[in-house]
Short mmCIF file of C-alpha atoms in Angstrom, two decimals:
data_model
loop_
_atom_site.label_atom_id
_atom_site.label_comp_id
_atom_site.label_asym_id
_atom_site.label_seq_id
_atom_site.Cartn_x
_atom_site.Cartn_y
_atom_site.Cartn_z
CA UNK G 1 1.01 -13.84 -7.72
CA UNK G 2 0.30 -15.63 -4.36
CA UNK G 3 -2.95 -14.93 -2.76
CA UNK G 4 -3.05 -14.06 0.75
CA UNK G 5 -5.77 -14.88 3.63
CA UNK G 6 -6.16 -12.70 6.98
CA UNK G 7 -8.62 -12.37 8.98
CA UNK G 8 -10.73 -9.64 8.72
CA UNK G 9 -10.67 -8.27 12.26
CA UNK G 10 -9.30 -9.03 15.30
CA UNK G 11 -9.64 -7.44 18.78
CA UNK G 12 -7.15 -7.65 22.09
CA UNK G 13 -6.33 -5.73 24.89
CA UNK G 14 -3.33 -3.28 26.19
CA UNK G 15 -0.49 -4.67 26.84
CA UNK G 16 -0.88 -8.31 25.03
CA UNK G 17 0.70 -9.82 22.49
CA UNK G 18 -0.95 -9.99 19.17
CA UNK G 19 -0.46 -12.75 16.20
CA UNK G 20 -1.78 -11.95 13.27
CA UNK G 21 -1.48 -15.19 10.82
CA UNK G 22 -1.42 -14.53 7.05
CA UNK G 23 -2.05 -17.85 4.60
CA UNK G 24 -0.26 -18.12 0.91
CA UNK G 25 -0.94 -21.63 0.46
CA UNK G 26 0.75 -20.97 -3.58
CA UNK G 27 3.58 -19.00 -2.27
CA UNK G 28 6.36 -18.75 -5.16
CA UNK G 29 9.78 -19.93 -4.45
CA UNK G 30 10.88 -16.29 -4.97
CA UNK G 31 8.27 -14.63 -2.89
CA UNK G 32 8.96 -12.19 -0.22
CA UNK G 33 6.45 -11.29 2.37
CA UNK G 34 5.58 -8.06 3.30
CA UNK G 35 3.57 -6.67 6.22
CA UNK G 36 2.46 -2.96 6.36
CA UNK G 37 0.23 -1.38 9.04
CA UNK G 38 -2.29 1.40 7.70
CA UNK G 39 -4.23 3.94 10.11
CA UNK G 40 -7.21 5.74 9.49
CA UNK G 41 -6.69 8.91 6.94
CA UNK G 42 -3.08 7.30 6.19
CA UNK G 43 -0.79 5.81 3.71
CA UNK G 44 0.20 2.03 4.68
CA UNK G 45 3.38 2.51 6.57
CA UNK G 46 5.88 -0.71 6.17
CA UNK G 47 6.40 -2.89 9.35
CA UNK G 48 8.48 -5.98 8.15
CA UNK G 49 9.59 -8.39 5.56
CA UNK G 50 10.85 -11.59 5.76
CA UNK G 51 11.47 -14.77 2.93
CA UNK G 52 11.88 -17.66 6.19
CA UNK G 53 12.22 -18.48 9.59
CA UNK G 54 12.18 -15.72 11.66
CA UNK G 55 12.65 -11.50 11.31
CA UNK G 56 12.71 -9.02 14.01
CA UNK G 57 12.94 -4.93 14.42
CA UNK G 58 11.97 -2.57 16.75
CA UNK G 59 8.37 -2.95 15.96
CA UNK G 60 7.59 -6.43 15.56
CA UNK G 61 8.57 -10.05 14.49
CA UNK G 62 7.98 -11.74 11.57
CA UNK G 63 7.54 -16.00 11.79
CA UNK G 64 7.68 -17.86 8.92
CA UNK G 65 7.43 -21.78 9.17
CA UNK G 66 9.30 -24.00 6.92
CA UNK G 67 6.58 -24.30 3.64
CA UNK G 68 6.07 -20.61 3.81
CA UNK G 69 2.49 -21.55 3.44
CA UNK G 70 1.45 -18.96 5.96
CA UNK G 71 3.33 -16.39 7.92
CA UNK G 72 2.25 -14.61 11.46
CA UNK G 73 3.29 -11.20 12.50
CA UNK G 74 3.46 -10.44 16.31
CA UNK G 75 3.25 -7.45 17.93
CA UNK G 76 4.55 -6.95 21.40
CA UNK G 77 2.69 -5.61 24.54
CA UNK G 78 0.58 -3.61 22.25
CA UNK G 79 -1.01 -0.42 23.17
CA UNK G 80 -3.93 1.69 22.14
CA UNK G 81 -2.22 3.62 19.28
CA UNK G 82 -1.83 -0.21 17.72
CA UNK G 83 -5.41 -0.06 16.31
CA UNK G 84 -5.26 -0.22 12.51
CA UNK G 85 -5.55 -2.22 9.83
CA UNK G 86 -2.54 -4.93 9.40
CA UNK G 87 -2.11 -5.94 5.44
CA UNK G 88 0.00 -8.69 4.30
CA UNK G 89 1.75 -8.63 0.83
CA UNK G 90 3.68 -11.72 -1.24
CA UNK G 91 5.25 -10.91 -4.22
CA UNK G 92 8.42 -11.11 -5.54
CA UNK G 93 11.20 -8.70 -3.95
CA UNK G 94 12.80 -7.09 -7.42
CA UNK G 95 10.29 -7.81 -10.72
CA UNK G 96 7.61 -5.93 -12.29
CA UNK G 97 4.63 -7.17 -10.98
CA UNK G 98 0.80 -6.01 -10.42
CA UNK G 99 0.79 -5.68 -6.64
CA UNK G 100 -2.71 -7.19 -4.18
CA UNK G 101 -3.72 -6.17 -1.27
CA UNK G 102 -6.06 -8.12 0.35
CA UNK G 103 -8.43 -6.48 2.85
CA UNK G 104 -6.24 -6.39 5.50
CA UNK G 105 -6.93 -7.51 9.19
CA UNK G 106 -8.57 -4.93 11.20
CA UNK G 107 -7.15 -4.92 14.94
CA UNK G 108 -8.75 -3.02 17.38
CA UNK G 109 -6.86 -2.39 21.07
CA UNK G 110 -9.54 -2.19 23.79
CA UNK G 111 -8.07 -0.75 27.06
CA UNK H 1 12.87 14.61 4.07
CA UNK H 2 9.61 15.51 4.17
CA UNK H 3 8.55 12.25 2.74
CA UNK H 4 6.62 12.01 0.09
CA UNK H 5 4.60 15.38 -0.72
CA UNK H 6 0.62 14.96 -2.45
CA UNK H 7 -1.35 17.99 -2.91
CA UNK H 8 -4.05 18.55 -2.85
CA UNK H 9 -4.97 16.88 0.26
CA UNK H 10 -8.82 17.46 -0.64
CA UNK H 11 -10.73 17.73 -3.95
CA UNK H 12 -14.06 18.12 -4.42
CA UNK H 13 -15.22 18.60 -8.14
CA UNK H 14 -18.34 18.11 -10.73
CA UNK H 15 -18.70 15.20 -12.56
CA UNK H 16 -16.84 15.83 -15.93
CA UNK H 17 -14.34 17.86 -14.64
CA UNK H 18 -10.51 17.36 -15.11
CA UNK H 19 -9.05 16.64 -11.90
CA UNK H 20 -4.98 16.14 -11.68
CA UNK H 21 -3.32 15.17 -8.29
CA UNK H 22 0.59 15.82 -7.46
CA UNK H 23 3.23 14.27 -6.07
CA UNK H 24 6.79 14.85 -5.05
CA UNK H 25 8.56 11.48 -4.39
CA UNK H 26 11.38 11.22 -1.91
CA UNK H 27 14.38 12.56 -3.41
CA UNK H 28 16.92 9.34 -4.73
CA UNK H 29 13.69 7.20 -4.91
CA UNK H 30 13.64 5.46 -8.30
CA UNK H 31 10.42 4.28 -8.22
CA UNK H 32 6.48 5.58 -7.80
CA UNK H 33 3.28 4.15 -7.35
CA UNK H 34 -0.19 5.79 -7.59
CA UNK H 35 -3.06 3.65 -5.76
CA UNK H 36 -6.65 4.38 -5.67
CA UNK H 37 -8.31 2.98 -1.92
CA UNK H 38 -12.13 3.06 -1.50
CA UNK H 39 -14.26 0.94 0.86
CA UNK H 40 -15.61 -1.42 -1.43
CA UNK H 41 -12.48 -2.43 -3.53
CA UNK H 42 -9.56 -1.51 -1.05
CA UNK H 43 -6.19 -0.58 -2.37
CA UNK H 44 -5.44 -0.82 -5.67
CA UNK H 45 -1.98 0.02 -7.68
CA UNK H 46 -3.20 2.17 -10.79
CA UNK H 47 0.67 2.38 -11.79
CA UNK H 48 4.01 2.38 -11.21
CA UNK H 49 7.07 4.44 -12.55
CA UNK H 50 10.75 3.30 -12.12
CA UNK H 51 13.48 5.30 -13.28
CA UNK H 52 10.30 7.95 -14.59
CA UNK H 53 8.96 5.34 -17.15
CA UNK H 54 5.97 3.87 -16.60
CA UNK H 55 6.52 -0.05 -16.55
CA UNK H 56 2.94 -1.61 -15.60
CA UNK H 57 -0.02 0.74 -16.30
CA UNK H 58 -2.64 -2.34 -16.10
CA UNK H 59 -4.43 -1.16 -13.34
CA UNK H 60 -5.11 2.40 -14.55
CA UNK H 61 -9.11 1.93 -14.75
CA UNK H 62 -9.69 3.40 -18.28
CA UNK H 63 -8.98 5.51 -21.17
CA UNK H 64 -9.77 8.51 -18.51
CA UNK H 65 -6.88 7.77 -16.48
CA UNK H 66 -3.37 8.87 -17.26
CA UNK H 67 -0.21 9.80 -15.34
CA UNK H 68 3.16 11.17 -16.13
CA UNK H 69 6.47 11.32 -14.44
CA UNK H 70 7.91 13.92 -16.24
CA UNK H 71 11.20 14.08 -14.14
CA UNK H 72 12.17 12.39 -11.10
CA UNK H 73 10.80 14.11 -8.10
CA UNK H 74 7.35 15.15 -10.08
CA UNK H 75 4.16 13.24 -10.70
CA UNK H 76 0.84 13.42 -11.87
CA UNK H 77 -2.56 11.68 -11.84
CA UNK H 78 -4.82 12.84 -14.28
CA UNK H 79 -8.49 12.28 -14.62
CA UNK H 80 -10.52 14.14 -17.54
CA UNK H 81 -13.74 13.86 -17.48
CA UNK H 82 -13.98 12.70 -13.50
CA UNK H 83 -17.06 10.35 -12.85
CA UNK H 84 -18.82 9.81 -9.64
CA UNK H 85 -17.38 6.84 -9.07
CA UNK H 86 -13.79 8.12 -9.37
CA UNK H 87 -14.49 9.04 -5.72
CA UNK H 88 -11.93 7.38 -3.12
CA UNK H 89 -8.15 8.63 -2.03
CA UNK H 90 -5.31 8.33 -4.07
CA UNK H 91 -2.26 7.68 -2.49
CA UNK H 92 1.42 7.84 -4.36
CA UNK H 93 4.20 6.37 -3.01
CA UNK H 94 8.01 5.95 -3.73
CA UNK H 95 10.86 3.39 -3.13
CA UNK H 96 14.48 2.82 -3.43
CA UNK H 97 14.52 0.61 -6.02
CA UNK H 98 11.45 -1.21 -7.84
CA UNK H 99 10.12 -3.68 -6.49
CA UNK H 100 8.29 -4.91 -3.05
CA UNK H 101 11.27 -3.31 -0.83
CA UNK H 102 9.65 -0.88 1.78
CA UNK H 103 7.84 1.54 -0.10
CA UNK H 104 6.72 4.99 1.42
CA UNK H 105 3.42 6.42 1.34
CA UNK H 106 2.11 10.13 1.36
CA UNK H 107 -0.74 11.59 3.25
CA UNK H 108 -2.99 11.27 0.28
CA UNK H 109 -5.73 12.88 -1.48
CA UNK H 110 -9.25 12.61 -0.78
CA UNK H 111 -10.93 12.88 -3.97
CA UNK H 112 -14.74 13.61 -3.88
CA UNK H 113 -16.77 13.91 -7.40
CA UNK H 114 -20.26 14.82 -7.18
#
């Protein structure tokens, strides 16, 4: 399983956009990456997934450079309700497997 | 749906008491996950069910662990005798199909063993 790097915190303000850069320097070729958001006294709530290049929803885009060494998840104009911890996942998308989460990256929206 | 359903939400208990936590998947989910999250060791996938069999148990903790999936929209965490350090919340959640598609948490239960 591919081991993931985040920072552990970050901090920004209303209304910017946020990048939050995941590493998997021993990504497998078929390794999906998953980003889930988790707030406090919650269950991690799924935000995006992705394999290359780039994804996009309603909630946030999902780059993915051409090694897949590292992906970076970007979250428009965020607001205050934004604050929560950001986790990044690689596995692969349909085999048994021991999932690990990391830490996370803890983002905290200052007005 | 409701989403996925855990009771209790709370639990407080002795030391060497049985504890078991519920949950109710969402319905035409085939798989379920129970996770244990504390401070110090973050989340952790204790096991996962697909199509009610349990297909990785290896991060159940110990002998004291066990869980069941007795039918598709019912599952239990059992732990007999509960330790101190059992302490954290367990979440369960469910998915589509096995695998890292989106999976969907519930509320969880805050488990507190003194």
């Amino acid at each position: 399983l591919a081991k993931t790097t985040q920072p552990i915190s970050m901090d920004s303000y209303e209304g910017q956009e946020v990048n939050i850069t995941c590493s998997h320097n021993n990504i497998a070729t078929n390794d999906y990456i998953t980003w889930y958001q988790q707030f406090p006294s919650q269950g991690p709530r799924f935000i995006i997934q992705g394999y290359k290049t780039k994804v996009t929803n309603e909630v946030a885009s999902l780059f993915i450079p051409a090694d897949r060494k590292s992906s970076t998840l970007s979250l428009p104009r965020v607001s205050l309700s934004d604050t929560a911890v950001y986790y990044c996942l690689v596995a692969p998308l349909d085999s048994n497997y021991q999932l690990i989460w990391g830490a996370g990256t803890k983002l905290i929206i200052k007005p | 749906d409701a989403g996925v359903i855990q009771s209790p939400r709370h639990e407080v208990t002795e030391m060497g008491q049985e504890v078991t936590l519920r949950c109710k998947p969402i319905s035409g989910h085939n798989s379920l996950f129970w996770y244990r999250q504390t401070m110090m060791r973050g989340l952790e996938l204790l096991i996962y069910f697909n199509n009610n069999v349990p297909i990785d148990d290896s991060g159940m903790p110990e002998d004291r662990f066990s869980a069941k999936m007795p039918n598709a929209s019912f599952s239990t965490l059992k732990i007999q005798p509960s330790e101190p350090r059992d302490s954290a919340v367990y979440f369960c959640a469910s998915s589509l199909t096995r695998g890292l598609e989106e999976q969907y948490f519930g509320p969880g239960t805050r488990l507190t063993v003194t």
